[in-house]
Amino acid sequence: MSEAALITNESQEPFGRRESILILLNLAVLAALLVVHTAFLSLLGPPSRLLVIALATRFVMLFAELIWLQKQKPGLHPVAEQYYVCYSIITNIAFAFMASYLGGAADSHYSVLMVLPVIAAAARFDLPGTLLVVSIAVTLTFLEVWLFFHSYPPLEISEFFEAATVSLIFIVVALVVRLLVGNLRQEELKLAKSLETLKKVQSKLVAEEKLAAIGRLSSAIAHEIRNPVAMISSSLTAGKQSEDAGIRDEMFNIAAQEATRLERLTTDFLSYARGKEPERKWTNPALTLGYVAGLLRERATDAGITIIVDYPDDAPANVDDFQIQQAMLNLMTNAIEATPRGGKVRLGGSLNRRRDLVLFVENEGQQIHQDVLSKIFEPQAHRGSVEIAFNEPGRVRFEIIIPEAGIKGGSDGTHPDR
């Protein structure tokens, strides 16, 4: 059987689960047949010793297969899956034929076992493979009748008509299963294509939102860039005009410090645009929040909005300071834009009982619509999340939660002195 004969589409159920279901079906059918045999023992007679041994052996084999499947890790090699499927169908056919022959009658009720490999083949193989298994099942059904009358003559032609009827049932079952499985596979392919399209659209939207967010942050960063540039300009001018060497040195040092700060700010902003991985270190979030507030204070003042910072000084956290700045900048920018003149915007945070860092931005304004919520950054690099704690008229509050940021022993295994 070629590999193309087996379905290996990733959208199918996990191999182990599918095969386990078929094994449980086998066990259920075997148990039902034993119950029937026991209930009609006076009519069917006691099972032969060989039949009992065959049934017991088959039960043990099926349980062993079930245990083996449960121990297999996800992602079994396709070749191994193919070999197991072929083994399973072959053993089912062989046992069905053996049980029918040992059943002690030309029309033994154990012949129903032959339908199981037919169903399995129709569900797993392509059309040629399914027809091959059905042909084998039909042939063995007639062979079982012939062998019975060869051992217990005289021959009854009517039994061959019954075998033909059973064979027709095999064919119908195979066709129905093939039709149902084929329809399911077509639907799975359609769903897989739709999912792939959605992923591409989502990636495009994420990229576009990233660019839009960078644009929004650029406006906020411009205020911070303007300050060191102004300081550099004024310091150089003052140093140039002064004849005092001490004053000139002091002005030049200020210009150098501001140039260094400007370079760091530019580097951090470019790193953010490239999606830099977090570089965690112990820091004081109060300083970060104060920096964010200072960055946006001029914009808030122009809009007639008051910024309030609320964070305890003795609650350090193990985070990437710059990435937290960007997340808070984005939330603060949105909050300022949504707050009416004369309103207040609060930002702060604390460590909860689980030592998670919980930062918040709260503003006075209208509720936020669902289609706007998707524009808020999610700090996924920290395994964190953005949650909207309140969304009501006059009070909108977002919380950024960084798990275990306050637990001793971070990425560097150390904790700051308090």
CSV table of C-alpha atoms in Angstrom, one decimal:
chain,number,residue,atom,x,y,z
A,1,MET,CA,0.0,0.0,0.0
A,2,SER,CA,1.5,3.4,-1.0
A,3,GLU,CA,1.8,6.2,1.4
A,4,ALA,CA,-0.7,8.1,-0.8
A,5,ALA,CA,-3.3,5.5,0.2
A,6,LEU,CA,-3.3,6.7,3.7
A,7,ILE,CA,-4.7,10.0,4.8
A,8,THR,CA,-2.0,12.1,6.5
A,9,ASN,CA,-3.7,15.5,6.5
A,10,GLU,CA,-2.8,17.5,9.5
A,11,SER,CA,-6.4,18.5,10.1
A,12,GLN,CA,-7.4,14.9,11.0
A,13,GLU,CA,-7.9,13.6,14.5
A,14,PRO,CA,-4.7,12.6,16.2
A,15,PHE,CA,-3.6,9.1,15.1
A,16,GLY,CA,-3.6,7.6,18.6
A,17,ARG,CA,-7.1,8.8,19.4
A,18,ARG,CA,-8.5,7.5,16.1
A,19,GLU,CA,-6.9,4.1,16.4
A,20,SER,CA,-7.9,3.8,20.1
A,21,ILE,CA,-11.6,4.4,19.1
A,22,LEU,CA,-11.4,1.6,16.5
A,23,ILE,CA,-9.9,-0.8,19.0
A,24,LEU,CA,-12.6,0.0,21.5
A,25,LEU,CA,-15.2,-0.7,18.8
A,26,ASN,CA,-13.5,-4.0,18.2
A,27,LEU,CA,-13.7,-4.9,21.9
A,28,ALA,CA,-17.3,-3.8,22.1
A,29,VAL,CA,-18.3,-6.0,19.1
A,30,LEU,CA,-16.4,-9.0,20.5
A,31,ALA,CA,-18.1,-8.6,23.9
A,32,ALA,CA,-21.5,-8.3,22.2
A,33,LEU,CA,-20.9,-11.5,20.2
A,34,LEU,CA,-20.0,-13.4,23.3
A,35,VAL,CA,-23.1,-12.1,25.0
A,36,VAL,CA,-25.2,-13.3,22.1
A,37,HIS,CA,-23.5,-16.7,22.1
A,38,THR,CA,-24.1,-17.1,25.8
A,39,ALA,CA,-27.7,-16.0,25.5
A,40,PHE,CA,-28.4,-18.6,22.8
A,41,LEU,CA,-26.1,-21.3,24.1
A,42,SER,CA,-28.8,-23.9,23.7
A,43,LEU,CA,-29.2,-23.1,20.0
A,44,LEU,CA,-25.6,-22.4,19.1
A,45,GLY,CA,-24.0,-24.9,21.3
A,46,PRO,CA,-20.9,-24.3,23.5
A,47,PRO,CA,-17.9,-22.6,21.7
A,48,SER,CA,-15.1,-24.9,20.7
A,49,ARG,CA,-11.9,-24.9,22.7
A,50,LEU,CA,-10.1,-23.4,19.7
A,51,LEU,CA,-12.6,-20.6,19.4
A,52,VAL,CA,-12.3,-19.7,23.1
A,53,ILE,CA,-8.5,-19.6,22.8
A,54,ALA,CA,-8.8,-17.4,19.7
A,55,LEU,CA,-11.2,-15.0,21.4
A,56,ALA,CA,-9.0,-14.8,24.5
A,57,THR,CA,-5.9,-14.2,22.4
A,58,ARG,CA,-7.7,-11.5,20.4
A,59,PHE,CA,-8.8,-9.7,23.6
A,60,VAL,CA,-5.2,-9.7,24.9
A,61,MET,CA,-3.9,-8.4,21.5
A,62,LEU,CA,-6.4,-5.6,21.4
A,63,PHE,CA,-5.6,-4.5,25.0
A,64,ALA,CA,-1.9,-4.6,24.2
A,65,GLU,CA,-2.4,-2.4,21.1
A,66,LEU,CA,-4.5,0.0,23.2
A,67,ILE,CA,-1.8,0.3,25.8
A,68,TRP,CA,0.9,0.8,23.1
A,69,LEU,CA,-1.1,3.5,21.5
A,70,GLN,CA,-1.6,5.3,24.8
A,71,LYS,CA,2.2,5.3,25.4
A,72,GLN,CA,3.0,6.8,21.9
A,73,LYS,CA,3.9,10.5,21.8
A,74,PRO,CA,2.1,12.8,19.4
A,75,GLY,CA,3.5,13.0,15.9
A,76,LEU,CA,4.2,9.3,15.2
A,77,HIS,CA,6.3,8.9,12.1
A,78,PRO,CA,4.0,8.5,9.0
A,79,VAL,CA,5.7,5.3,8.0
A,80,ALA,CA,5.1,3.8,11.4
A,81,GLU,CA,1.4,4.8,11.2
A,82,GLN,CA,1.1,3.2,7.8
A,83,TYR,CA,2.6,-0.1,9.1
A,84,TYR,CA,0.3,-0.1,12.1
A,85,VAL,CA,-2.8,0.5,10.0
A,86,CYS,CA,-1.9,-2.3,7.6
A,87,TYR,CA,-1.1,-4.6,10.6
A,88,SER,CA,-4.4,-3.7,12.2
A,89,ILE,CA,-6.5,-4.4,9.2
A,90,ILE,CA,-4.7,-7.7,8.3
A,91,THR,CA,-5.1,-9.1,11.9
A,92,ASN,CA,-8.8,-8.1,11.9
A,93,ILE,CA,-9.4,-9.9,8.7
A,94,ALA,CA,-7.5,-13.0,9.8
A,95,PHE,CA,-9.3,-13.1,13.2
A,96,ALA,CA,-12.7,-12.5,11.6
A,97,PHE,CA,-12.1,-15.4,9.2
A,98,MET,CA,-10.8,-17.7,12.0
A,99,ALA,CA,-13.7,-16.9,14.3
A,100,SER,CA,-16.3,-17.5,11.6
A,101,TYR,CA,-14.8,-20.8,10.7
A,102,LEU,CA,-14.5,-21.9,14.3
A,103,GLY,CA,-18.0,-20.7,15.0
A,104,GLY,CA,-19.4,-24.2,14.1
A,105,ALA,CA,-21.9,-23.0,11.5
A,106,ALA,CA,-21.9,-22.0,7.9
A,107,ASP,CA,-23.6,-18.8,8.8
A,108,SER,CA,-21.8,-18.1,12.1
A,109,HIS,CA,-22.7,-14.9,13.8
A,110,TYR,CA,-19.0,-14.3,14.2
A,111,SER,CA,-18.8,-13.4,10.5
A,112,VAL,CA,-20.0,-9.9,11.4
A,113,LEU,CA,-16.4,-9.3,12.6
A,114,MET,CA,-15.4,-9.0,8.9
A,115,VAL,CA,-17.2,-5.7,8.6
A,116,LEU,CA,-14.7,-4.0,11.0
A,117,PRO,CA,-11.7,-4.2,8.7
A,118,VAL,CA,-14.0,-3.1,5.8
A,119,ILE,CA,-15.0,0.0,7.7
A,120,ALA,CA,-11.4,0.7,8.8
A,121,ALA,CA,-10.1,0.3,5.2
A,122,ALA,CA,-12.8,2.6,3.8
A,123,ALA,CA,-11.9,5.3,6.4
A,124,ARG,CA,-8.1,5.0,6.0
A,125,PHE,CA,-7.3,3.9,2.5
A,126,ASP,CA,-7.9,5.4,-0.9
A,127,LEU,CA,-10.4,3.7,-3.3
A,128,PRO,CA,-8.1,1.0,-4.7
A,129,GLY,CA,-7.0,0.1,-1.2
A,130,THR,CA,-10.6,-0.1,0.0
A,131,LEU,CA,-11.6,-2.3,-3.0
A,132,LEU,CA,-8.7,-4.6,-2.2
A,133,VAL,CA,-9.8,-5.1,1.4
A,134,VAL,CA,-13.5,-5.6,0.4
A,135,SER,CA,-12.4,-8.2,-2.2
A,136,ILE,CA,-10.5,-10.1,0.4
A,137,ALA,CA,-13.4,-10.0,2.8
A,138,VAL,CA,-15.8,-11.2,0.2
A,139,THR,CA,-13.5,-14.0,-0.9
A,140,LEU,CA,-12.9,-15.2,2.7
A,141,THR,CA,-16.7,-15.1,3.3
A,142,PHE,CA,-17.3,-17.6,0.5
A,143,LEU,CA,-14.2,-19.6,1.5
A,144,GLU,CA,-15.5,-20.0,5.0
A,145,VAL,CA,-18.8,-21.4,3.7
A,146,TRP,CA,-17.0,-23.8,1.3
A,147,LEU,CA,-14.6,-25.0,4.1
A,148,PHE,CA,-17.5,-25.6,6.4
A,149,PHE,CA,-19.4,-27.8,3.9
A,150,HIS,CA,-16.1,-29.5,2.9
A,151,SER,CA,-15.8,-30.6,6.5
A,152,TYR,CA,-19.5,-31.2,7.1
A,153,PRO,CA,-21.2,-32.3,3.9
A,154,PRO,CA,-23.6,-32.2,2.2
A,155,LEU,CA,-23.3,-28.8,0.4
A,156,GLU,CA,-26.2,-26.4,0.8
A,157,ILE,CA,-26.4,-23.9,-2.1
A,158,SER,CA,-28.6,-21.5,-0.1
A,159,GLU,CA,-25.7,-20.8,2.2
A,160,PHE,CA,-23.8,-19.3,-0.7
A,161,PHE,CA,-26.7,-17.0,-1.4
A,162,GLU,CA,-26.5,-15.9,2.2
A,163,ALA,CA,-22.7,-15.3,1.7
A,164,ALA,CA,-23.5,-13.3,-1.4
A,165,THR,CA,-25.9,-11.2,0.7
A,166,VAL,CA,-23.3,-10.6,3.4
A,167,SER,CA,-20.7,-9.7,0.7
A,168,LEU,CA,-23.2,-7.2,-0.8
A,169,ILE,CA,-23.5,-5.6,2.7
A,170,PHE,CA,-19.7,-5.3,2.9
A,171,ILE,CA,-19.7,-3.4,-0.4
A,172,VAL,CA,-22.5,-1.1,0.6
A,173,VAL,CA,-20.9,-0.4,4.0
A,174,ALA,CA,-17.6,0.4,2.2
A,175,LEU,CA,-19.2,2.7,-0.3
A,176,VAL,CA,-21.2,4.6,2.4
A,177,VAL,CA,-18.2,5.0,4.7
A,178,ARG,CA,-16.1,6.2,1.7
A,179,LEU,CA,-18.7,8.7,0.8
A,180,LEU,CA,-19.0,10.1,4.3
A,181,VAL,CA,-15.2,10.2,4.8
A,182,GLY,CA,-14.7,11.8,1.4
A,183,ASN,CA,-17.2,14.5,2.3
A,184,LEU,CA,-15.5,15.1,5.7
A,185,ARG,CA,-12.1,15.3,4.0
A,186,GLN,CA,-13.4,17.9,1.5
A,187,GLU,CA,-14.8,20.0,4.4
A,188,GLU,CA,-11.5,19.6,6.3
A,189,LEU,CA,-9.6,20.9,3.2
A,190,LYS,CA,-11.9,23.8,2.9
A,191,LEU,CA,-11.5,24.6,6.6
A,192,ALA,CA,-7.8,24.3,6.3
A,193,LYS,CA,-7.7,26.7,3.4
A,194,SER,CA,-9.9,29.1,5.2
A,195,LEU,CA,-7.7,28.9,8.3
A,196,GLU,CA,-4.6,29.5,6.2
A,197,THR,CA,-6.3,32.6,4.6
A,198,LEU,CA,-7.3,33.9,8.0
A,199,LYS,CA,-3.7,33.4,9.3
A,200,LYS,CA,-2.4,35.4,6.4
A,201,VAL,CA,-4.9,38.2,6.9
A,202,GLN,CA,-4.2,38.2,10.6
A,203,SER,CA,-0.5,38.5,10.0
A,204,LYS,CA,-1.1,41.4,7.7
A,205,LEU,CA,-3.3,43.1,10.1
A,206,VAL,CA,-0.8,42.6,12.9
A,207,ALA,CA,1.9,44.1,10.8
A,208,GLU,CA,-0.2,47.1,9.8
A,209,GLU,CA,-1.2,47.7,13.5
A,210,LYS,CA,2.4,47.4,14.5
A,211,LEU,CA,3.3,50.2,12.0
A,212,ALA,CA,0.3,52.3,13.1
A,213,ALA,CA,1.3,51.8,16.8
A,214,ILE,CA,4.9,52.8,16.0
A,215,GLY,CA,3.5,55.9,14.3
A,216,ARG,CA,1.5,56.8,17.4
A,217,LEU,CA,4.5,56.2,19.7
A,218,SER,CA,6.7,58.3,17.4
A,219,SER,CA,4.6,61.3,18.3
A,220,ALA,CA,5.2,60.7,22.0
A,221,ILE,CA,8.9,59.9,21.5
A,222,ALA,CA,9.3,63.2,19.7
A,223,HIS,CA,8.6,65.1,22.9
A,224,GLU,CA,11.4,63.3,24.6
A,225,ILE,CA,13.8,63.7,21.7
A,226,ARG,CA,13.1,67.5,21.6
A,227,ASN,CA,14.2,67.9,25.3
A,228,PRO,CA,17.8,66.6,24.9
A,229,VAL,CA,18.2,68.3,21.6
A,230,ALA,CA,17.1,71.6,23.1
A,231,MET,CA,19.5,71.0,26.1
A,232,ILE,CA,22.4,70.2,23.7
A,233,SER,CA,21.7,73.3,21.7
A,234,SER,CA,21.4,75.6,24.7
A,235,SER,CA,24.5,74.1,26.4
A,236,LEU,CA,26.7,74.4,23.3
A,237,THR,CA,25.5,78.0,22.8
A,238,ALA,CA,26.1,78.9,26.5
A,239,GLY,CA,29.6,77.2,26.4
A,240,LYS,CA,30.6,79.0,23.2
A,241,GLN,CA,29.6,82.4,24.6
A,242,SER,CA,31.2,82.0,28.0
A,243,GLU,CA,34.8,82.9,28.5
A,244,ASP,CA,35.0,80.9,31.8
A,245,ALA,CA,36.7,77.5,31.2
A,246,GLY,CA,34.8,75.9,34.1
A,247,ILE,CA,31.4,76.9,32.7
A,248,ARG,CA,32.4,75.8,29.2
A,249,ASP,CA,33.4,72.4,30.6
A,250,GLU,CA,30.2,72.1,32.5
A,251,MET,CA,28.1,73.0,29.4
A,252,PHE,CA,30.0,70.6,27.3
A,253,ASN,CA,29.5,67.8,29.8
A,254,ILE,CA,25.7,68.5,29.9
A,255,ALA,CA,25.6,68.4,26.1
A,256,ALA,CA,27.5,65.0,26.1
A,257,GLN,CA,25.2,63.5,28.7
A,258,GLU,CA,22.1,64.6,26.7
A,259,ALA,CA,23.6,63.2,23.5
A,260,THR,CA,24.2,59.9,25.2
A,261,ARG,CA,20.6,59.9,26.5
A,262,LEU,CA,19.3,60.7,23.0
A,263,GLU,CA,21.4,57.9,21.5
A,264,ARG,CA,20.0,55.4,24.0
A,265,LEU,CA,16.5,56.5,23.3
A,266,THR,CA,16.9,56.2,19.6
A,267,THR,CA,18.5,52.7,20.0
A,268,ASP,CA,15.7,51.5,22.2
A,269,PHE,CA,13.0,52.8,19.9
A,270,LEU,CA,14.6,51.0,16.9
A,271,SER,CA,14.9,47.8,18.9
A,272,TYR,CA,11.2,48.0,19.7
A,273,ALA,CA,10.4,48.4,16.0
A,274,ARG,CA,12.4,45.2,15.3
A,275,GLY,CA,10.5,43.3,18.0
A,276,LYS,CA,13.4,42.8,20.4
A,277,GLU,CA,13.1,39.9,22.9
A,278,PRO,CA,12.7,41.1,26.5
A,279,GLU,CA,15.9,41.7,28.5
A,280,ARG,CA,14.6,41.2,32.1
A,281,LYS,CA,16.4,42.9,35.0
A,282,TRP,CA,15.3,44.0,38.4
A,283,THR,CA,14.1,47.6,38.3
A,284,ASN,CA,11.7,49.9,40.1
A,285,PRO,CA,8.5,50.3,38.1
A,286,ALA,CA,7.9,53.5,39.9
A,287,LEU,CA,10.7,55.1,37.9
A,288,THR,CA,9.4,53.6,34.7
A,289,LEU,CA,5.9,55.0,35.3
A,290,GLY,CA,7.4,58.4,36.3
A,291,TYR,CA,9.3,58.4,33.0
A,292,VAL,CA,6.2,57.6,31.0
A,293,ALA,CA,4.3,60.3,32.8
A,294,GLY,CA,7.0,62.8,32.2
A,295,LEU,CA,7.1,61.9,28.5
A,296,LEU,CA,3.4,62.6,28.0
A,297,ARG,CA,2.9,65.3,30.6
A,298,GLU,CA,3.4,68.1,28.0
A,299,ARG,CA,0.8,66.6,25.7
A,300,ALA,CA,-1.6,66.0,28.6
A,301,THR,CA,-1.1,69.6,29.8
A,302,ASP,CA,-1.9,70.9,26.3
A,303,ALA,CA,-5.1,68.9,26.4
A,304,GLY,CA,-6.0,70.1,29.8
A,305,ILE,CA,-5.6,66.7,31.4
A,306,THR,CA,-3.9,65.9,34.7
A,307,ILE,CA,-1.6,62.8,35.0
A,308,ILE,CA,-1.4,61.1,38.4
A,309,VAL,CA,1.3,58.4,39.2
A,310,ASP,CA,0.6,55.8,42.0
A,311,TYR,CA,3.2,53.1,42.6
A,312,PRO,CA,5.0,52.1,45.8
A,313,ASP,CA,8.7,52.8,45.9
A,314,ASP,CA,9.5,49.5,47.6
A,315,ALA,CA,8.1,47.0,45.0
A,316,PRO,CA,10.8,46.1,42.5
A,317,ALA,CA,10.0,43.8,39.6
A,318,ASN,CA,12.0,41.6,37.1
A,319,VAL,CA,11.0,43.0,33.7
A,320,ASP,CA,12.3,44.6,30.5
A,321,ASP,CA,12.0,48.2,31.5
A,322,PHE,CA,11.9,49.5,27.9
A,323,GLN,CA,9.2,47.2,26.7
A,324,ILE,CA,7.1,48.0,29.7
A,325,GLN,CA,7.6,51.7,28.8
A,326,GLN,CA,6.3,51.1,25.3
A,327,ALA,CA,3.2,49.2,26.5
A,328,MET,CA,2.4,51.9,29.1
A,329,LEU,CA,3.1,54.6,26.5
A,330,ASN,CA,0.6,53.1,24.2
A,331,LEU,CA,-2.1,52.8,26.9
A,332,MET,CA,-1.4,56.3,28.1
A,333,THR,CA,-1.5,57.8,24.7
A,334,ASN,CA,-4.9,56.1,24.1
A,335,ALA,CA,-6.1,57.2,27.5
A,336,ILE,CA,-5.1,60.9,27.0
A,337,GLU,CA,-6.9,60.9,23.6
A,338,ALA,CA,-10.0,59.5,25.1
A,339,THR,CA,-10.1,61.8,28.2
A,340,PRO,CA,-12.1,65.0,28.0
A,341,ARG,CA,-10.5,68.3,28.9
A,342,GLY,CA,-10.3,68.8,32.6
A,343,GLY,CA,-10.2,65.1,33.2
A,344,LYS,CA,-7.6,62.9,34.9
A,345,VAL,CA,-5.5,59.9,33.8
A,346,ARG,CA,-4.0,57.7,36.5
A,347,LEU,CA,-1.2,55.2,36.0
A,348,GLY,CA,0.2,53.0,38.7
A,349,GLY,CA,0.5,49.4,39.9
A,350,SER,CA,1.6,47.0,42.6
A,351,LEU,CA,2.6,43.4,43.2
A,352,ASN,CA,-0.4,41.1,44.0
A,353,ARG,CA,-0.4,38.1,46.3
A,354,ARG,CA,1.1,35.9,43.6
A,355,ARG,CA,3.9,38.4,43.1
A,356,ASP,CA,2.6,39.2,39.7
A,357,LEU,CA,3.3,42.8,38.5
A,358,VAL,CA,0.0,44.5,37.9
A,359,LEU,CA,0.2,47.9,36.1
A,360,PHE,CA,-2.8,50.0,35.3
A,361,VAL,CA,-3.9,53.0,33.3
A,362,GLU,CA,-7.2,54.5,34.2
A,363,ASN,CA,-8.9,57.5,32.6
A,364,GLU,CA,-12.2,59.4,32.7
A,365,GLY,CA,-14.0,59.1,29.5
A,366,GLN,CA,-16.5,57.1,27.4
A,367,GLN,CA,-16.6,53.3,27.2
A,368,ILE,CA,-14.3,51.7,24.6
A,369,HIS,CA,-15.9,49.7,21.8
A,370,GLN,CA,-14.9,46.1,21.2
A,371,ASP,CA,-13.4,46.9,17.8
A,372,VAL,CA,-11.0,49.4,19.4
A,373,LEU,CA,-9.8,47.0,22.1
A,374,SER,CA,-7.7,45.0,19.6
A,375,LYS,CA,-5.5,48.0,19.2
A,376,ILE,CA,-4.0,47.8,22.6
A,377,PHE,CA,-0.6,46.1,22.8
A,378,GLU,CA,-0.3,42.8,24.5
A,379,PRO,CA,3.0,42.3,26.3
A,380,GLN,CA,3.3,38.6,25.1
A,381,ALA,CA,7.1,38.6,25.4
A,382,HIS,CA,6.7,38.7,29.1
A,383,ARG,CA,4.0,35.9,29.0
A,384,GLY,CA,1.7,38.7,30.2
A,385,SER,CA,-1.7,40.0,29.2
A,386,VAL,CA,-3.7,43.1,28.9
A,387,GLU,CA,-7.1,43.1,30.6
A,388,ILE,CA,-9.8,45.7,30.8
A,389,ALA,CA,-10.7,45.9,34.5
A,390,PHE,CA,-13.4,48.6,34.1
A,391,ASN,CA,-15.2,49.8,30.9
A,392,GLU,CA,-18.0,52.1,31.9
A,393,PRO,CA,-19.0,55.7,31.3
A,394,GLY,CA,-16.5,57.9,33.2
A,395,ARG,CA,-14.1,55.1,34.1
A,396,VAL,CA,-12.0,53.0,31.8
A,397,ARG,CA,-9.2,51.0,33.3
A,398,PHE,CA,-6.7,48.7,31.6
A,399,GLU,CA,-4.3,46.4,33.5
A,400,ILE,CA,-1.1,44.9,32.3
A,401,ILE,CA,-0.3,41.7,34.2
A,402,ILE,CA,3.3,40.3,34.2
A,403,PRO,CA,3.3,36.9,35.9
A,404,GLU,CA,5.7,36.3,38.8
A,405,ALA,CA,7.7,39.5,38.0
A,406,GLY,CA,8.1,40.1,41.7
A,407,ILE,CA,9.4,36.6,42.6
A,408,LYS,CA,12.9,36.4,43.8
A,409,GLY,CA,15.3,34.7,41.3
A,410,GLY,CA,14.6,36.2,37.9
A,411,SER,CA,16.5,35.7,34.6
A,412,ASP,CA,19.7,36.6,36.4
A,413,GLY,CA,18.8,34.7,39.5
A,414,THR,CA,19.3,37.7,41.7
A,415,HIS,CA,17.1,40.1,43.6
A,416,PRO,CA,17.8,43.8,44.1
A,417,ASP,CA,18.7,45.1,47.6
A,418,ARG,CA,15.8,46.8,49.2
